[in-house]
Amino acid sequence: KNQVEQSPQSLIILEGKNCTLQCNYTVSPFSNLRWYKQDTGRGPVSLTIMTFSENTKSNGRYTATLDADTKQSSLHITASQLSDSASYICVVAGGYQKVTFGTGTKLQVIP
Amino acid sequence: NAGVTQTPKFRILKIGQSMTLQCTQDMNHNYMYWYRQDPGMGLKLIYYSVGAGITDKGEVPNGYNVSRSTTEDFPLRLELAAPSQTSVYFCASSYSQGLEAFFGQGTRLTVV
């Protein structure tokens, strides 16, 4: 069964600090892995998309890594800001229209 | 640029009532999707469409219907609302499979 597991479920960090969110998946075959940011009461917004051959991809203060061998991905947030408070969702696309969503990590950045 | 627009934002239905959730996109995307998001759960695909006139079931299609008469619109129909359909519904679109999906702001539906 295709699964995407994220950890931690929730995280509180001080403004300005860095943090790393984890994503482990068992989706097969693998097409791509995406990280989305979902603000409370809003739809998810794409941060990065990574294919099998990509190890690292950055989008501003967000850096995603992918290890296709161990089926793990991480999202690193540098110098966190209050606006980073949101849920971060890992999404893995497999075969045709087979997309599996993780349950997300809820991040709260406090002053 | 409006992107993906969903209406209504909130709705309360009584058991057995029906309603249509509207979704429209102005990006000329071929692919459109309907998801539901239950508390503490990942998004689940209800239905999707790869182009006007073509729709297919996703992971959790029971109790829902869709149509795709135009590229822009992809309404989701609930015929006999049940409490199990209480959820937040998201419509999304993408230019192609595997590319970035753009999401609407969601419709929070409560069935009582």
Short mmCIF file of C-alpha atoms in Angstrom, two decimals:
data_model
loop_
_atom_site.label_atom_id
_atom_site.label_comp_id
_atom_site.label_asym_id
_atom_site.label_seq_id
_atom_site.Cartn_x
_atom_site.Cartn_y
_atom_site.Cartn_z
CA LYS A 1 0.00 0.00 0.00
CA ASN A 2 1.30 3.44 -0.95
CA GLN A 3 2.01 5.50 2.13
CA VAL A 4 3.58 8.83 2.96
CA GLU A 5 4.56 9.42 6.56
CA GLN A 6 5.67 12.76 7.91
CA SER A 7 7.38 13.67 11.12
CA PRO A 8 7.07 15.34 13.44
CA GLN A 9 3.31 15.83 13.52
CA SER A 10 3.79 19.26 15.01
CA LEU A 11 6.67 21.54 15.82
CA ILE A 12 7.14 24.83 17.65
CA ILE A 13 10.27 26.87 17.01
CA LEU A 14 11.50 30.36 17.81
CA GLU A 15 11.56 32.96 15.09
CA GLY A 16 14.93 33.02 13.37
CA LYS A 17 15.72 29.37 14.07
CA ASN A 18 16.10 26.62 11.47
CA CYS A 19 14.09 23.43 11.32
CA THR A 20 13.87 20.24 9.29
CA LEU A 21 10.74 18.30 8.45
CA GLN A 22 10.88 14.65 7.40
CA CYS A 23 8.97 12.61 4.86
CA ASN A 24 9.25 8.84 4.34
CA TYR A 25 7.33 7.14 1.56
CA THR A 26 6.61 3.69 0.21
CA VAL A 27 5.05 4.81 -3.07
CA SER A 28 6.01 2.71 -6.05
CA PRO A 29 6.54 3.38 -8.87
CA PHE A 30 7.91 6.84 -8.11
CA SER A 31 7.31 9.84 -10.35
CA ASN A 32 7.99 12.92 -8.24
CA LEU A 33 7.83 14.30 -4.73
CA ARG A 34 6.34 17.64 -3.86
CA TRP A 35 6.28 19.78 -0.76
CA TYR A 36 3.30 22.05 -0.21
CA LYS A 37 2.68 24.77 2.35
CA GLN A 38 -0.88 25.09 3.63
CA ASP A 39 -1.82 28.14 5.64
CA THR A 40 -4.78 27.74 7.99
CA GLY A 41 -8.03 27.98 6.04
CA ARG A 42 -6.29 28.06 2.66
CA GLY A 43 -5.46 25.62 -0.08
CA PRO A 44 -1.99 24.09 -0.35
CA VAL A 45 0.64 26.02 -2.29
CA SER A 46 3.52 24.25 -3.98
CA LEU A 47 7.03 24.87 -2.63
CA THR A 48 9.12 22.37 -4.61
CA ILE A 49 8.80 19.45 -7.00
CA MET A 50 11.59 16.88 -7.19
CA THR A 51 12.04 14.04 -9.62
CA PHE A 52 14.01 10.85 -9.18
CA SER A 53 17.28 12.37 -10.38
CA GLU A 54 17.18 15.46 -8.18
CA ASN A 55 18.81 15.41 -4.75
CA THR A 56 18.28 18.98 -3.66
CA LYS A 57 16.04 21.84 -4.67
CA SER A 58 15.73 25.26 -3.08
CA ASN A 59 13.01 27.87 -3.06
CA GLY A 60 14.19 30.87 -1.08
CA ARG A 61 14.60 29.82 2.54
CA TYR A 62 13.14 26.39 1.80
CA THR A 63 15.45 23.56 0.76
CA ALA A 64 14.14 20.12 -0.05
CA THR A 65 16.28 17.00 -0.31
CA LEU A 66 15.43 13.64 -1.77
CA ASP A 67 17.07 10.26 -1.29
CA ALA A 68 15.29 7.96 -3.72
CA ASP A 69 17.24 4.94 -2.50
CA THR A 70 16.01 5.21 1.08
CA LYS A 71 12.72 6.82 0.00
CA GLN A 72 13.19 9.77 2.27
CA SER A 73 12.82 13.49 1.79
CA SER A 74 13.35 16.46 4.06
CA LEU A 75 12.33 20.08 3.98
CA HIS A 76 14.73 22.47 5.68
CA ILE A 77 13.55 25.94 6.61
CA THR A 78 16.26 28.49 7.28
CA ALA A 79 15.90 31.57 9.49
CA SER A 80 12.23 30.94 10.18
CA GLN A 81 9.71 33.76 10.09
CA LEU A 82 6.31 34.09 11.71
CA SER A 83 4.76 33.71 8.26
CA ASP A 84 6.24 30.21 8.02
CA SER A 85 3.61 29.04 10.52
CA ALA A 86 1.57 26.56 8.48
CA SER A 87 1.16 22.89 7.71
CA TYR A 88 3.74 21.40 5.38
CA ILE A 89 2.54 18.52 3.28
CA CYS A 90 4.67 15.96 1.48
CA VAL A 91 3.05 14.54 -1.65
CA VAL A 92 4.40 11.64 -3.68
CA ALA A 93 3.22 10.94 -7.21
CA GLY A 94 3.47 7.40 -8.49
CA GLY A 95 1.87 5.88 -11.55
CA TYR A 96 -0.85 7.52 -13.61
CA GLN A 97 -2.84 9.84 -11.35
CA LYS A 98 -1.59 8.01 -8.28
CA VAL A 99 -0.85 10.77 -5.82
CA THR A 100 -0.46 10.10 -2.11
CA PHE A 101 -0.61 12.92 0.42
CA GLY A 102 1.07 12.88 3.80
CA THR A 103 -0.89 14.11 6.80
CA GLY A 104 1.43 17.07 7.18
CA THR A 105 3.63 18.67 9.82
CA LYS A 106 2.09 21.61 11.61
CA LEU A 107 4.76 24.23 12.21
CA GLN A 108 4.31 27.11 14.59
CA VAL A 109 6.91 29.87 14.67
CA ILE A 110 6.76 31.99 17.81
CA PRO A 111 8.39 35.34 18.52
CA ASN B 1 -5.05 36.34 -12.24
CA ALA B 2 -7.69 34.50 -10.21
CA GLY B 3 -6.22 30.98 -10.47
CA VAL B 4 -8.61 28.37 -9.04
CA THR B 5 -11.84 29.74 -7.58
CA GLN B 6 -14.19 27.68 -5.43
CA THR B 7 -17.66 28.57 -4.23
CA PRO B 8 -19.14 28.55 -1.70
CA LYS B 9 -16.52 28.89 1.04
CA PHE B 10 -18.80 27.45 3.71
CA ARG B 11 -22.01 25.44 3.64
CA ILE B 12 -24.18 23.56 6.09
CA LEU B 13 -26.39 20.82 4.64
CA LYS B 14 -29.02 18.64 6.18
CA ILE B 15 -28.80 14.87 5.72
CA GLY B 16 -30.29 13.90 2.38
CA GLN B 17 -29.96 17.32 0.78
CA SER B 18 -27.99 17.84 -2.39
CA MET B 19 -25.65 20.57 -3.53
CA THR B 20 -23.02 21.43 -6.11
CA LEU B 21 -19.59 22.73 -5.24
CA GLN B 22 -18.36 25.02 -7.98
CA CYS B 23 -14.79 25.19 -9.25
CA THR B 24 -13.41 27.27 -12.07
CA GLN B 25 -9.87 27.97 -13.24
CA ASP B 26 -8.57 30.58 -15.65
CA MET B 27 -5.14 29.09 -16.37
CA ASN B 28 -6.27 26.90 -19.29
CA HIS B 29 -5.18 23.79 -17.40
CA ASN B 30 -6.17 20.43 -18.79
CA TYR B 31 -6.13 18.57 -15.51
CA MET B 32 -8.57 19.29 -12.69
CA TYR B 33 -9.07 17.50 -9.40
CA TRP B 34 -11.37 17.33 -6.42
CA TYR B 35 -9.96 16.40 -3.02
CA ARG B 36 -11.39 16.13 0.45
CA GLN B 37 -9.40 16.83 3.59
CA ASP B 38 -10.60 15.36 6.85
CA PRO B 39 -9.12 16.54 10.17
CA GLY B 40 -5.69 15.01 10.77
CA MET B 41 -5.76 13.17 7.45
CA GLY B 42 -4.05 13.66 4.13
CA LEU B 43 -5.99 14.88 1.12
CA LYS B 44 -7.90 12.15 -0.67
CA LEU B 45 -8.67 12.30 -4.39
CA ILE B 46 -12.40 12.12 -5.16
CA TYR B 47 -12.53 12.65 -8.93
CA TYR B 48 -10.27 14.03 -11.58
CA SER B 49 -10.48 15.13 -15.18
CA VAL B 50 -7.81 15.20 -17.87
CA GLY B 51 -9.77 17.46 -20.17
CA ALA B 52 -13.22 18.64 -21.17
CA GLY B 53 -15.62 15.73 -21.44
CA ILE B 54 -13.33 13.29 -19.60
CA THR B 55 -13.67 12.41 -15.93
CA ASP B 56 -12.54 9.50 -13.80
CA LYS B 57 -12.86 8.24 -10.26
CA GLY B 58 -10.22 8.81 -7.66
CA GLU B 59 -9.70 7.10 -4.35
CA VAL B 60 -13.00 8.05 -2.62
CA PRO B 61 -15.68 8.69 -5.30
CA ASN B 62 -18.73 7.19 -3.59
CA GLY B 63 -21.48 9.72 -2.97
CA TYR B 64 -20.15 12.24 -5.49
CA ASN B 65 -20.50 13.04 -9.16
CA VAL B 66 -18.65 15.39 -11.47
CA SER B 67 -18.88 16.78 -14.96
CA ARG B 68 -16.44 18.65 -17.19
CA SER B 69 -18.28 20.39 -19.98
CA THR B 70 -15.64 23.10 -20.39
CA THR B 71 -11.92 23.39 -19.72
CA GLU B 72 -12.57 26.03 -17.05
CA ASP B 73 -15.27 24.42 -14.90
CA PHE B 74 -15.30 21.24 -12.85
CA PRO B 75 -18.31 21.12 -10.50
CA LEU B 76 -18.67 18.47 -7.80
CA ARG B 77 -22.17 17.22 -7.01
CA LEU B 78 -23.34 15.67 -3.75
CA GLU B 79 -26.72 13.98 -4.30
CA LEU B 80 -27.72 12.69 -0.86
CA ALA B 81 -25.57 14.36 1.76
CA ALA B 82 -24.41 12.20 4.65
CA PRO B 83 -22.55 13.15 7.85
CA SER B 84 -19.52 11.24 6.55
CA GLN B 85 -19.21 13.88 3.84
CA THR B 86 -18.47 16.57 6.39
CA SER B 87 -15.04 17.74 5.27
CA VAL B 88 -13.08 20.47 3.58
CA TYR B 89 -13.15 20.13 -0.19
CA PHE B 90 -10.38 21.40 -2.42
CA CYS B 91 -10.41 21.81 -6.15
CA ALA B 92 -7.07 21.88 -7.97
CA SER B 93 -5.77 22.15 -11.50
CA SER B 94 -2.53 21.51 -13.32
CA TYR B 95 -1.31 21.92 -16.87
CA SER B 96 -0.22 18.33 -17.05
CA GLN B 97 0.10 15.31 -14.85
CA GLY B 98 3.19 15.53 -12.67
CA LEU B 99 3.40 19.30 -12.83
CA GLU B 100 2.59 21.72 -10.07
CA ALA B 101 -1.05 21.68 -8.98
CA PHE B 102 -2.76 24.92 -8.02
CA PHE B 103 -5.40 24.68 -5.33
CA GLY B 104 -8.49 26.69 -4.60
CA GLN B 105 -9.17 28.05 -1.13
CA GLY B 106 -11.47 25.23 -0.17
CA THR B 107 -15.12 24.70 0.73
CA ARG B 108 -15.89 23.75 4.31
CA LEU B 109 -18.97 21.52 4.26
CA THR B 110 -20.87 20.36 7.33
CA VAL B 111 -23.66 17.80 7.04
CA VAL B 112 -25.99 17.66 10.04
#
